[in-house]
XYZ file of C-alpha atoms in Angstrom:
680
model
C 70.749 -29.594 -0.047
C 71.574 -26.575 -2.222
C 74.825 -24.768 -1.461
C 74.434 -20.987 -1.434
C 76.888 -18.159 -0.634
C 76.677 -16.843 2.912
C 75.237 -13.513 1.745
C 72.268 -15.425 0.312
C 71.432 -17.178 3.599
C 68.661 -16.007 5.918
C 67.996 -17.323 9.450
C 64.623 -16.015 10.588
C 61.972 -16.668 13.213
C 58.195 -16.369 12.890
C 56.823 -14.880 16.126
C 53.439 -13.628 17.328
C 50.593 -13.859 19.819
C 48.693 -17.142 19.844
C 46.240 -17.561 16.945
C 47.721 -14.732 14.864
C 48.545 -17.225 12.112
C 52.271 -17.964 12.469
C 52.116 -21.627 11.514
C 49.563 -21.001 8.750
C 51.898 -18.368 7.302
C 54.892 -20.703 7.582
C 52.962 -23.454 5.755
C 52.318 -21.061 2.831
C 55.971 -20.061 2.735
C 56.981 -23.727 2.539
C 54.392 -24.464 -0.167
C 55.214 -21.547 -2.449
C 58.962 -22.085 -2.044
C 58.512 -25.718 -3.129
C 59.538 -27.278 0.188
C 56.201 -29.081 0.549
C 53.723 -30.060 -2.136
C 50.553 -29.864 -0.072
C 49.452 -27.066 2.215
C 48.936 -28.294 5.765
C 46.221 -26.708 7.889
C 46.511 -26.063 11.630
C 42.782 -26.586 12.285
C 42.876 -29.974 10.557
C 46.024 -31.103 12.386
C 47.925 -31.485 9.103
C 50.440 -28.622 9.418
C 53.925 -29.995 8.825
C 55.463 -27.648 11.419
C 53.028 -28.743 14.158
C 54.156 -32.364 14.250
C 53.575 -33.261 17.905
C 50.327 -35.055 18.783
C 49.468 -32.385 21.336
C 49.975 -29.618 18.731
C 47.729 -31.335 16.210
C 45.011 -32.001 18.793
C 45.038 -28.513 20.333
C 45.685 -26.549 17.135
C 48.530 -24.572 18.728
C 52.309 -24.588 18.442
C 54.026 -25.953 21.551
C 57.657 -26.410 20.496
C 59.666 -24.330 18.054
C 60.259 -26.245 14.821
C 63.064 -25.564 12.342
C 62.992 -25.999 8.583
C 64.880 -24.781 5.506
C 63.504 -23.693 2.142
C 64.826 -21.899 -0.950
C 63.511 -18.798 -2.681
C 65.100 -16.989 -5.617
C 68.496 -18.665 -5.076
C 68.477 -17.814 -1.343
C 68.384 -20.310 1.515
C 65.868 -19.434 4.220
C 66.091 -21.263 7.553
C 62.864 -20.708 9.490
C 62.024 -21.379 13.125
C 58.274 -21.342 13.782
C 57.855 -20.376 17.447
C 54.892 -20.855 19.844
C 52.506 -18.000 20.564
C 51.176 -19.249 23.903
C 52.781 -17.589 26.930
C 53.337 -20.952 28.649
C 55.921 -21.803 25.987
C 57.693 -18.460 25.773
C 61.056 -20.135 26.504
C 60.876 -21.613 22.997
C 60.729 -18.083 21.603
C 63.567 -16.897 23.840
C 66.065 -19.537 22.793
C 65.078 -19.337 19.132
C 65.563 -15.569 18.965
C 68.962 -15.984 20.638
C 70.361 -17.737 17.544
C 68.432 -16.021 14.739
C 69.494 -13.079 12.592
C 66.045 -11.675 11.734
C 62.360 -12.161 12.498
C 58.900 -11.812 11.010
C 56.382 -10.531 13.564
C 52.865 -11.647 12.647
C 49.900 -9.586 13.867
C 46.191 -10.313 13.620
C 44.417 -7.592 11.612
C 41.528 -7.724 14.107
C 43.327 -8.304 17.437
C 46.268 -6.011 16.648
C 49.089 -5.831 19.175
C 48.145 -8.419 21.810
C 49.969 -9.263 25.086
C 52.218 -12.002 23.730
C 52.926 -9.802 20.697
C 54.487 -7.315 23.097
C 56.416 -10.027 24.946
C 58.050 -11.499 21.852
C 58.690 -8.029 20.440
C 60.640 -7.021 23.537
C 62.495 -10.338 23.466
C 63.603 -9.452 19.943
C 64.551 -5.957 21.154
C 66.811 -7.513 23.777
C 68.757 -9.409 21.123
C 68.669 -6.419 18.696
C 67.052 -8.510 15.973
C 65.984 -6.705 12.776
C 62.425 -7.572 11.881
C 59.589 -7.028 9.453
C 55.882 -7.091 10.342
C 53.115 -9.003 8.602
C 49.488 -8.098 9.330
C 47.595 -11.340 8.758
C 43.853 -12.157 8.546
C 42.964 -9.129 6.423
C 39.978 -11.141 5.167
C 38.323 -11.282 8.599
C 35.435 -9.126 9.732
C 36.765 -6.087 11.594
C 40.226 -6.186 9.966
C 41.973 -2.797 10.175
C 45.495 -2.657 8.746
C 46.187 0.970 9.632
C 44.975 0.552 13.227
C 47.509 -2.261 13.675
C 50.291 -0.040 12.284
C 49.361 2.714 14.758
C 49.239 0.204 17.624
C 52.765 -0.937 16.718
C 53.928 2.654 17.077
C 52.149 3.398 20.357
C 52.417 0.034 22.149
C 55.738 -1.239 20.840
C 57.541 2.022 20.179
C 58.342 0.763 16.687
C 58.963 2.959 13.650
C 56.420 0.985 11.641
C 56.298 1.957 7.966
C 53.868 0.304 5.529
C 55.559 -1.000 2.378
C 52.217 -2.433 1.286
C 48.627 -1.363 1.805
C 45.630 -3.711 1.476
C 43.624 -3.961 -1.720
C 40.184 -4.215 -0.163
C 39.426 -5.705 3.235
C 37.296 -8.381 4.896
C 35.409 -10.366 2.217
C 36.605 -7.951 -0.479
C 40.307 -8.448 0.308
C 41.882 -9.214 -3.059
C 45.582 -8.515 -2.719
C 48.088 -5.804 -1.838
C 49.406 -2.561 -3.250
C 53.214 -2.707 -3.365
C 54.366 0.798 -2.390
C 58.025 0.127 -3.233
C 57.337 -0.615 -6.910
C 53.928 1.107 -6.983
C 52.169 -1.933 -8.399
C 49.028 -3.846 -7.455
C 49.403 -7.557 -6.699
C 46.257 -9.666 -7.111
C 45.919 -13.230 -5.755
C 43.558 -15.969 -6.855
C 41.169 -17.087 -4.119
C 40.205 -20.269 -5.965
C 43.487 -21.603 -7.377
C 46.189 -21.846 -4.714
C 48.826 -22.721 -7.339
C 48.192 -19.639 -9.480
C 51.036 -17.092 -9.283
C 50.159 -13.587 -8.102
C 49.278 -11.185 -10.889
C 50.897 -7.738 -11.040
C 48.803 -4.914 -12.464
C 48.808 -1.110 -12.355
C 47.364 0.388 -9.168
C 43.540 0.676 -9.490
C 42.338 4.235 -9.935
C 40.280 4.165 -6.738
C 43.434 3.376 -4.722
C 45.904 5.560 -6.607
C 45.638 8.583 -4.283
C 45.958 6.474 -1.128
C 48.924 4.573 -2.584
C 50.696 7.840 -3.477
C 50.062 9.176 0.031
C 51.594 6.181 1.800
C 54.454 5.923 -0.695
C 55.285 9.556 0.036
C 55.384 8.741 3.764
C 57.709 5.828 3.015
C 60.036 8.075 1.018
C 59.957 10.759 3.725
C 61.051 8.178 6.268
C 63.812 6.761 4.036
C 65.085 10.262 3.239
C 66.500 10.342 6.778
C 68.814 7.462 5.846
C 69.908 8.453 2.348
C 70.893 11.900 1.080
C 70.242 10.938 -2.534
C 66.638 9.974 -1.846
C 66.179 13.120 0.231
C 67.473 15.323 -2.586
C 65.383 13.647 -5.302
C 62.279 13.592 -3.118
C 62.526 17.318 -2.352
C 63.039 18.073 -6.040
C 60.080 15.934 -7.047
C 62.165 13.416 -9.001
C 60.785 9.939 -9.666
C 62.295 7.332 -7.317
C 62.103 3.714 -8.445
C 61.902 0.551 -6.388
C 65.507 -0.412 -7.217
C 66.694 2.659 -5.298
C 64.279 2.194 -2.407
C 65.138 -1.441 -1.593
C 68.822 -1.002 -0.565
C 68.016 2.025 1.605
C 65.094 0.196 3.211
C 67.374 -2.773 3.890
C 70.025 -0.516 5.420
C 67.472 1.048 7.805
C 66.013 -2.343 8.792
C 69.453 -3.844 9.507
C 70.260 -0.847 11.698
C 67.049 -1.455 13.667
C 65.726 1.984 12.718
C 62.442 0.973 11.137
C 60.067 -1.947 10.603
C 58.493 -2.490 7.167
C 54.849 -3.586 7.437
C 53.223 -5.978 4.954
C 49.757 -7.502 4.908
C 47.942 -10.609 3.730
C 45.518 -13.406 4.529
C 47.561 -16.576 4.807
C 44.575 -18.904 5.126
C 43.316 -17.563 1.758
C 46.822 -17.922 0.239
C 47.261 -14.170 -0.077
C 50.576 -12.525 0.734
C 53.132 -15.336 1.111
C 55.211 -14.625 -2.014
C 55.669 -10.873 -1.336
C 56.526 -11.784 2.280
C 59.277 -14.124 1.039
C 60.562 -11.329 -1.203
C 60.655 -8.973 1.801
C 62.575 -11.559 3.850
C 65.200 -11.752 1.103
C 65.298 -8.000 0.459
C 65.210 -6.610 4.002
C 66.370 -9.164 6.600
C 70.070 -9.841 7.318
C 72.380 -12.601 6.206
C 74.972 -13.943 8.691
C 77.421 -11.474 7.108
C 75.197 -8.522 8.041
C 75.074 -9.128 11.785
C 77.895 -8.044 14.126
C 80.513 -10.678 15.116
C 79.557 -12.523 18.292
C 81.377 -11.744 21.513
C 83.077 -14.588 23.356
C 85.162 -14.909 26.517
C 88.367 -16.985 26.323
C 89.995 -19.075 29.047
C 91.920 -16.027 30.327
C 88.656 -14.171 30.845
C 89.342 -11.790 27.965
C 86.674 -10.788 25.479
C 87.098 -11.610 21.793
C 84.900 -11.488 18.707
C 84.175 -14.275 16.242
C 82.887 -13.504 12.759
C 81.345 -15.888 10.187
C 84.679 -17.263 8.955
C 84.619 -20.912 7.754
C 88.359 -21.166 8.401
C 88.163 -19.751 11.932
C 88.041 -21.705 15.215
C 84.769 -23.573 15.721
C 82.238 -21.619 17.791
C 78.596 -22.642 18.174
C 75.747 -22.306 20.660
C 73.498 -25.190 21.716
C 70.051 -23.618 22.051
C 67.761 -26.632 22.342
C 67.816 -30.272 23.466
C 65.330 -32.826 22.113
C 65.004 -36.536 22.864
C 64.229 -38.200 19.530
C 62.724 -41.697 19.216
C 65.099 -42.710 16.419
C 68.269 -40.670 16.919
C 68.332 -40.349 20.703
C 69.415 -37.011 22.128
C 69.484 -34.195 19.546
C 71.380 -30.987 20.296
C 70.234 -28.066 18.147
C 73.138 -25.729 17.432
C 73.848 -22.473 15.609
C 77.350 -22.263 14.143
C 78.847 -18.766 14.321
C 82.434 -19.431 13.255
C 84.474 -22.298 11.819
C 83.389 -25.589 10.297
C 81.988 -28.689 12.019
C 82.402 -32.031 10.253
C 80.671 -35.322 10.823
C 82.722 -37.414 13.287
C 84.618 -34.381 14.631
C 85.473 -34.013 18.323
C 84.244 -30.894 20.076
C 84.675 -29.313 23.509
C 81.832 -28.118 25.729
C 83.296 -24.898 27.109
C 80.852 -24.914 30.065
C 82.169 -28.124 31.654
C 85.330 -28.730 29.550
C 84.068 -32.167 28.532
C 84.802 -33.556 25.083
C 82.496 -35.482 22.749
C 82.406 -36.747 19.198
C 79.608 -35.627 16.876
C 78.405 -38.828 15.227
C 75.842 -37.266 12.853
C 74.800 -33.851 11.527
C 71.113 -33.395 10.686
C 69.304 -30.621 8.865
C 65.792 -30.604 10.308
C 62.395 -30.103 8.722
C 60.160 -30.188 11.818
C 60.569 -33.831 12.924
C 62.031 -35.036 9.621
C 65.756 -34.940 8.987
C 68.375 -34.826 6.255
C 71.989 -35.932 6.721
C 74.747 -33.334 6.409
C 78.477 -33.917 6.093
C 79.542 -30.543 7.497
C 78.192 -27.310 8.928
C 79.559 -23.805 8.464
C 78.879 -20.274 9.751
C 75.193 -19.423 9.778
C 74.037 -23.041 9.760
C 71.356 -24.207 12.205
C 71.172 -27.983 12.571
C 70.870 -30.856 15.051
C 73.848 -32.861 16.329
C 73.701 -36.507 17.393
C 75.968 -38.006 20.042
C 76.453 -35.080 22.429
C 75.452 -36.288 25.883
C 77.727 -33.729 27.577
C 75.969 -30.524 26.466
C 72.872 -28.694 27.641
C 70.806 -25.685 26.625
C 72.956 -22.550 26.464
C 76.320 -24.367 26.291
C 79.045 -23.331 23.858
C 80.669 -25.953 21.649
C 84.097 -25.045 20.355
C 87.423 -26.185 18.981
C 89.446 -28.369 21.373
C 92.372 -25.931 21.302
C 90.350 -22.710 21.472
C 87.843 -22.900 24.343
C 85.576 -19.848 24.490
C 82.176 -19.130 26.013
C 79.292 -17.374 24.274
C 76.694 -15.390 26.205
C 73.981 -17.813 27.305
C 70.242 -17.349 27.676
C 67.965 -16.195 30.480
C 64.598 -17.816 31.088
C 61.596 -16.802 33.160
C 61.039 -18.410 36.538
C 58.179 -20.962 36.819
C 55.025 -19.600 38.437
C 52.922 -22.715 39.000
C 53.592 -26.098 40.632
C 51.855 -29.409 41.205
C 52.655 -32.700 42.902
C 53.042 -35.832 40.762
C 53.407 -39.505 41.545
C 53.639 -42.689 39.447
C 50.636 -44.954 39.024
C 52.582 -47.730 40.744
C 55.540 -47.693 43.193
C 57.529 -49.797 40.712
C 57.694 -46.805 38.364
C 59.257 -44.405 40.885
C 62.694 -44.566 39.298
C 61.208 -44.235 35.826
C 59.292 -41.137 36.956
C 62.508 -39.498 38.092
C 64.315 -40.425 34.875
C 61.535 -39.161 32.588
C 61.104 -35.867 34.458
C 64.851 -35.246 34.243
C 64.738 -35.796 30.473
C 61.833 -33.382 30.078
C 63.590 -30.809 32.275
C 66.724 -31.102 30.119
C 64.634 -30.167 27.079
C 62.717 -27.261 28.643
C 64.571 -24.739 30.866
C 61.282 -23.433 32.315
C 60.184 -26.887 33.476
C 61.616 -27.844 36.876
C 61.342 -30.972 38.979
C 62.373 -31.407 42.599
C 61.524 -33.321 45.738
C 59.957 -31.599 48.728
C 62.221 -32.680 51.621
C 59.447 -32.250 54.204
C 56.717 -34.270 52.489
C 58.796 -36.461 50.167
C 56.517 -35.472 47.264
C 57.853 -35.030 43.741
C 56.903 -31.571 42.474
C 56.980 -30.152 38.965
C 56.931 -26.446 38.147
C 56.231 -24.598 34.921
C 54.842 -21.493 33.276
C 51.158 -22.394 33.483
C 48.517 -25.110 33.737
C 48.717 -25.886 30.010
C 52.488 -26.212 30.229
C 52.269 -28.823 32.980
C 49.387 -30.656 31.282
C 51.435 -30.959 28.086
C 54.427 -32.268 30.024
C 52.213 -34.899 31.672
C 50.870 -35.969 28.266
C 54.389 -36.138 26.830
C 55.515 -38.370 29.703
C 52.693 -40.778 28.823
C 52.944 -40.697 25.018
C 56.706 -40.529 24.571
C 57.883 -42.569 27.548
C 54.815 -44.742 28.373
C 54.741 -43.331 31.897
C 51.379 -42.780 33.551
C 51.458 -40.465 36.517
C 48.884 -38.962 38.798
C 48.955 -35.167 38.843
C 47.685 -33.099 41.763
C 45.925 -29.767 41.645
C 48.049 -26.835 40.469
C 49.297 -24.415 43.090
C 51.073 -21.085 42.952
C 54.876 -21.245 42.921
C 55.517 -18.610 45.577
C 58.945 -17.246 46.479
C 60.271 -15.970 49.793
C 62.381 -12.911 50.524
C 63.261 -10.537 53.371
C 62.605 -6.863 54.081
C 65.465 -5.953 56.479
C 69.236 -6.264 56.768
C 70.319 -8.603 59.588
C 73.276 -10.735 60.678
C 73.328 -14.381 61.674
C 75.945 -16.472 63.459
C 76.356 -20.102 64.378
C 79.100 -22.218 65.900
C 78.638 -25.813 64.920
C 80.179 -28.485 67.144
C 79.720 -32.240 67.007
C 81.609 -35.107 68.641
C 81.521 -38.209 66.418
C 83.647 -41.338 66.741
C 86.103 -39.697 69.100
C 86.700 -36.777 66.712
C 85.354 -33.241 66.955
C 83.843 -31.410 63.978
C 83.740 -27.643 64.251
C 82.645 -24.772 62.005
C 81.886 -21.139 62.793
C 80.149 -18.763 60.331
C 78.985 -15.150 60.627
C 76.989 -13.714 57.734
C 74.764 -10.827 56.797
C 71.577 -10.944 54.723
C 70.117 -7.936 52.920
C 67.127 -7.402 50.613
C 67.974 -6.939 46.930
C 65.961 -5.335 44.092
C 63.061 -7.349 42.660
C 64.191 -9.766 39.999
C 67.858 -9.709 41.004
C 67.852 -13.298 42.291
C 69.947 -14.811 45.061
C 73.665 -14.006 45.406
C 76.346 -15.034 47.888
C 79.595 -13.088 48.356
C 82.459 -13.324 50.858
C 84.264 -10.633 52.805
C 86.193 -12.744 55.268
C 89.875 -13.236 56.158
C 91.619 -16.539 55.510
C 92.428 -16.979 59.213
C 88.688 -16.793 60.014
C 87.487 -19.228 57.329
C 90.174 -20.810 55.126
C 89.481 -20.641 51.377
C 89.116 -24.422 51.064
C 85.971 -24.264 53.263
C 84.292 -21.395 51.380
C 82.571 -23.737 48.840
C 81.056 -25.682 51.763
C 79.818 -22.414 53.306
C 78.248 -21.416 49.986
C 76.613 -24.816 49.602
C 75.107 -24.607 53.092
C 73.618 -21.166 52.406
C 72.249 -22.141 48.995
C 70.730 -25.378 50.333
C 68.988 -23.457 53.102
C 67.717 -20.857 50.628
C 66.175 -23.524 48.403
C 63.801 -24.631 51.161
C 62.984 -21.138 52.439
C 61.946 -20.154 55.938
C 58.182 -19.480 55.949
C 56.628 -22.240 53.847
C 59.412 -24.100 52.088
C 59.521 -21.943 48.927
C 62.854 -20.901 47.335
C 64.254 -17.575 48.510
C 65.092 -14.822 46.054
C 66.050 -11.139 45.844
C 68.536 -11.534 48.686
C 72.245 -10.741 48.951
C 74.191 -12.823 51.472
C 77.667 -11.737 52.571
C 79.900 -13.990 54.680
C 81.600 -11.485 57.007
C 83.393 -13.627 59.577
C 83.770 -16.918 61.363
C 86.232 -19.052 63.217
C 88.737 -21.807 62.472
C 89.932 -24.592 64.727
C 92.857 -26.426 63.147
C 92.445 -30.186 63.103
C 88.745 -30.039 63.932
C 87.352 -27.940 61.063
C 85.435 -29.976 58.456
C 83.429 -29.148 55.349
C 80.331 -30.724 56.857
C 80.619 -28.537 59.953
C 80.991 -25.319 57.935
C 78.112 -26.306 55.679
C 75.822 -26.892 58.671
C 76.992 -23.717 60.445
C 76.321 -21.622 57.330
C 72.830 -23.068 56.873
C 71.835 -22.443 60.493
C 73.376 -18.939 60.508
C 71.439 -18.099 57.353
C 68.134 -19.307 58.812
C 68.831 -17.320 61.981
C 69.458 -14.110 60.013
C 66.375 -14.620 57.825
C 64.179 -15.225 60.870
C 64.990 -11.743 62.168
C 65.060 -10.002 58.772
C 61.295 -9.869 58.222
C 60.670 -12.836 55.901
C 57.734 -12.423 53.520
C 56.106 -14.390 50.712
C 56.310 -13.165 47.134
C 53.499 -14.075 44.751
C 53.570 -14.001 40.936
C 51.612 -11.129 39.426
C 50.255 -11.706 35.925
C 49.826 -9.286 33.047
C 46.178 -9.915 32.120
C 44.169 -9.024 29.028
C 40.419 -9.666 29.039
C 38.229 -9.304 25.944
C 34.529 -8.834 26.679
C 31.391 -7.566 24.915
C 30.613 -3.912 25.811
C 27.402 -4.835 27.656
C 29.247 -6.973 30.248
C 32.199 -4.671 30.981
C 30.817 -3.571 34.379
C 30.451 -7.123 35.694
C 33.907 -8.103 34.438
C 35.680 -5.104 35.974
C 33.831 -5.581 39.272
C 34.908 -9.229 39.369
C 38.534 -8.299 38.635
C 38.443 -5.798 41.494
C 37.278 -8.493 43.895
C 40.281 -10.561 42.812
C 42.792 -7.816 43.756
C 43.123 -6.766 40.133
C 44.585 -3.406 39.084
C 43.155 -2.127 35.797
C 45.650 -0.136 33.699
C 43.860 0.330 30.404
C 40.435 -0.100 28.831
C 40.132 0.025 25.036
C 36.594 0.237 23.694
C 35.088 -0.207 20.266
C 31.499 -1.014 19.225
C 32.079 -4.779 19.108
C 34.367 -5.502 22.057
C 36.226 -4.073 25.034
C 39.830 -4.926 25.875
C 40.715 -4.649 29.573
C 44.395 -4.769 30.559
C 45.836 -4.905 34.036
C 47.716 -6.898 36.668
C 46.283 -9.674 38.808
C 47.799 -12.178 41.278
C 48.063 -15.664 39.785
C 46.416 -17.126 42.903
C 43.211 -15.298 41.957
C 43.127 -16.670 38.414
C 42.516 -20.360 39.072
C 39.093 -21.138 37.644
C 38.761 -17.662 36.117
C 37.928 -19.058 32.657
C 34.662 -20.533 34.005
C 33.736 -17.303 35.796
C 34.441 -15.190 32.714
C 32.313 -17.431 30.517
C 29.467 -17.074 32.988
C 29.785 -13.275 33.198
C 29.920 -12.822 29.409
C 27.516 -15.578 28.272
C 30.463 -17.448 26.799
C 31.654 -14.533 24.635
C 34.603 -13.388 26.741
C 38.205 -14.572 26.626
C 41.455 -13.766 28.380
C 45.216 -14.227 28.118
C 47.856 -13.824 30.788
C 51.602 -13.893 31.172
C 53.997 -13.459 34.127
C 54.809 -9.823 34.877
C 56.701 -9.739 38.201
C 56.728 -10.997 41.810
C 55.319 -8.846 44.607
C 54.798 -9.211 48.355
C 51.752 -11.303 49.206
C 49.431 -9.435 51.596
C 49.769 -10.856 55.095
C 46.014 -10.822 55.730
C 45.549 -13.792 53.399
């Protein structure tokens, strides 16, 4: 491991829509930086970052993989994230701990649905990013159309810092607008370095035009460039780079590069842009933490400061056991050191520190600010937990994940494996926050929930391959939610005589609908002589237990605010069990009269179809309760975007193939929950 100053460290993510070329681009970065000595190919199942069997078989990224390489005396830690919507949690937790990102776009597909999702995830964490338009060698590639789509669909100030030298089969290289040079790549010798030449005469006017636009944009961020530009002075690349970096770090603009990773075109300039424009740990604001007194503090990248790190991923490794991936923000963590989990105040000793390259590992003796690595020996931490110094417990802001939208029943192949089934599902759920497992109390079935059919299929395959557990999986079903439409009160006095002793509890509560997406909250507005404080946790537990099983069809309840407003207390006879039961029954009583309704997941859908079949496709979507929001037409294909209930999408792939003679495709991702029409 090379030791580099903190200002020469880069922690970046590669993010995009599925099949835009993220992993292919990452493989070229690793090859040209000298990390690997053979280029792995996704289609051949040899990509080093797609190490899982399922990834190699399907040709897609399923889990985010971390690696570290070196370029021009800089250390670049890369997390290659999935592009499929079913695995969007991997993107969420990766972006939470990264300092910068490279957004990869397909030169033909442009800004696709998952492109928008990951872009807005990066917006939420205020992550500076650069854009890379890949697949410029493909038929229909249009670099400038992608740049315009970034502006209109993403609201990004996208500024080309390169323009393509040719396109489709004639794509040869790029024109570097910063240094005003042409960069040619060999299409036959992957080891040949790129060749810099003067800009070809036929591209000189176009290069000057886009360089002028770049300078006009940068003039807003630097008075010197503005003055020289207005006076017609020559402005060199050495003056442009620091101003461009300043604007990118401030989140004001997004430099756009281009290439064709599969043809080995564009990786080296992309690495240069990562070094030149994306932040080091010193360039990002100090993280905010909350101490044990509930006060907010900040922690900067100080190696001598109190240890502060965030666990963002849990993996069960065949050789090392449980791995906890962590980003260190402050302080130093040494091998064998004791740490505190601020979430549950449990202590643990870190037995090993591992720098990861996908599923391969390298031992480390210590970690410092900006480091991303895996820890061995931490059974007491989970995703989103803060690890810290024993004497300075603080909590970092955690992560939020989407709610599962699809469920299915599972059972072991034999009754003898029932306990193993439970154990394996719990391990998988610990790794993936969007994968849930629970038992239906009415039927006794074990249910699993996730983000889509592919998500659950992959989890079933992992249970078999990694844990030798075969299980039968039922048909997928929609993971509905339940809510209410009116404000009502509920009351129950619980009384039971058992063993000569009375148990009494009395609870009065009010339920009210809450805005969509706000979740389920319980508050108290009750005097201590009505319900003593020691029984409040039991009241809460009774309400939450009742909400988990719903009222209409056993689905969890959401978007509800419950307020405990009164009750009664009988000294000597009040028990926690009685208050828990009274609260549950009072809650069900209030919900019964508050207009309970089912909520169904609505998906953001994008359908790509040939122009001649657009009528049949739109008609079919209408019959499925679809709402079309946008139709984008060009001579070769039509893109239809809209919202559609998930319940109407089971089996849609077969229907779409039939309607379009096998030429259509679609992608979907969760958008929101809405009331399910009562007529169905």
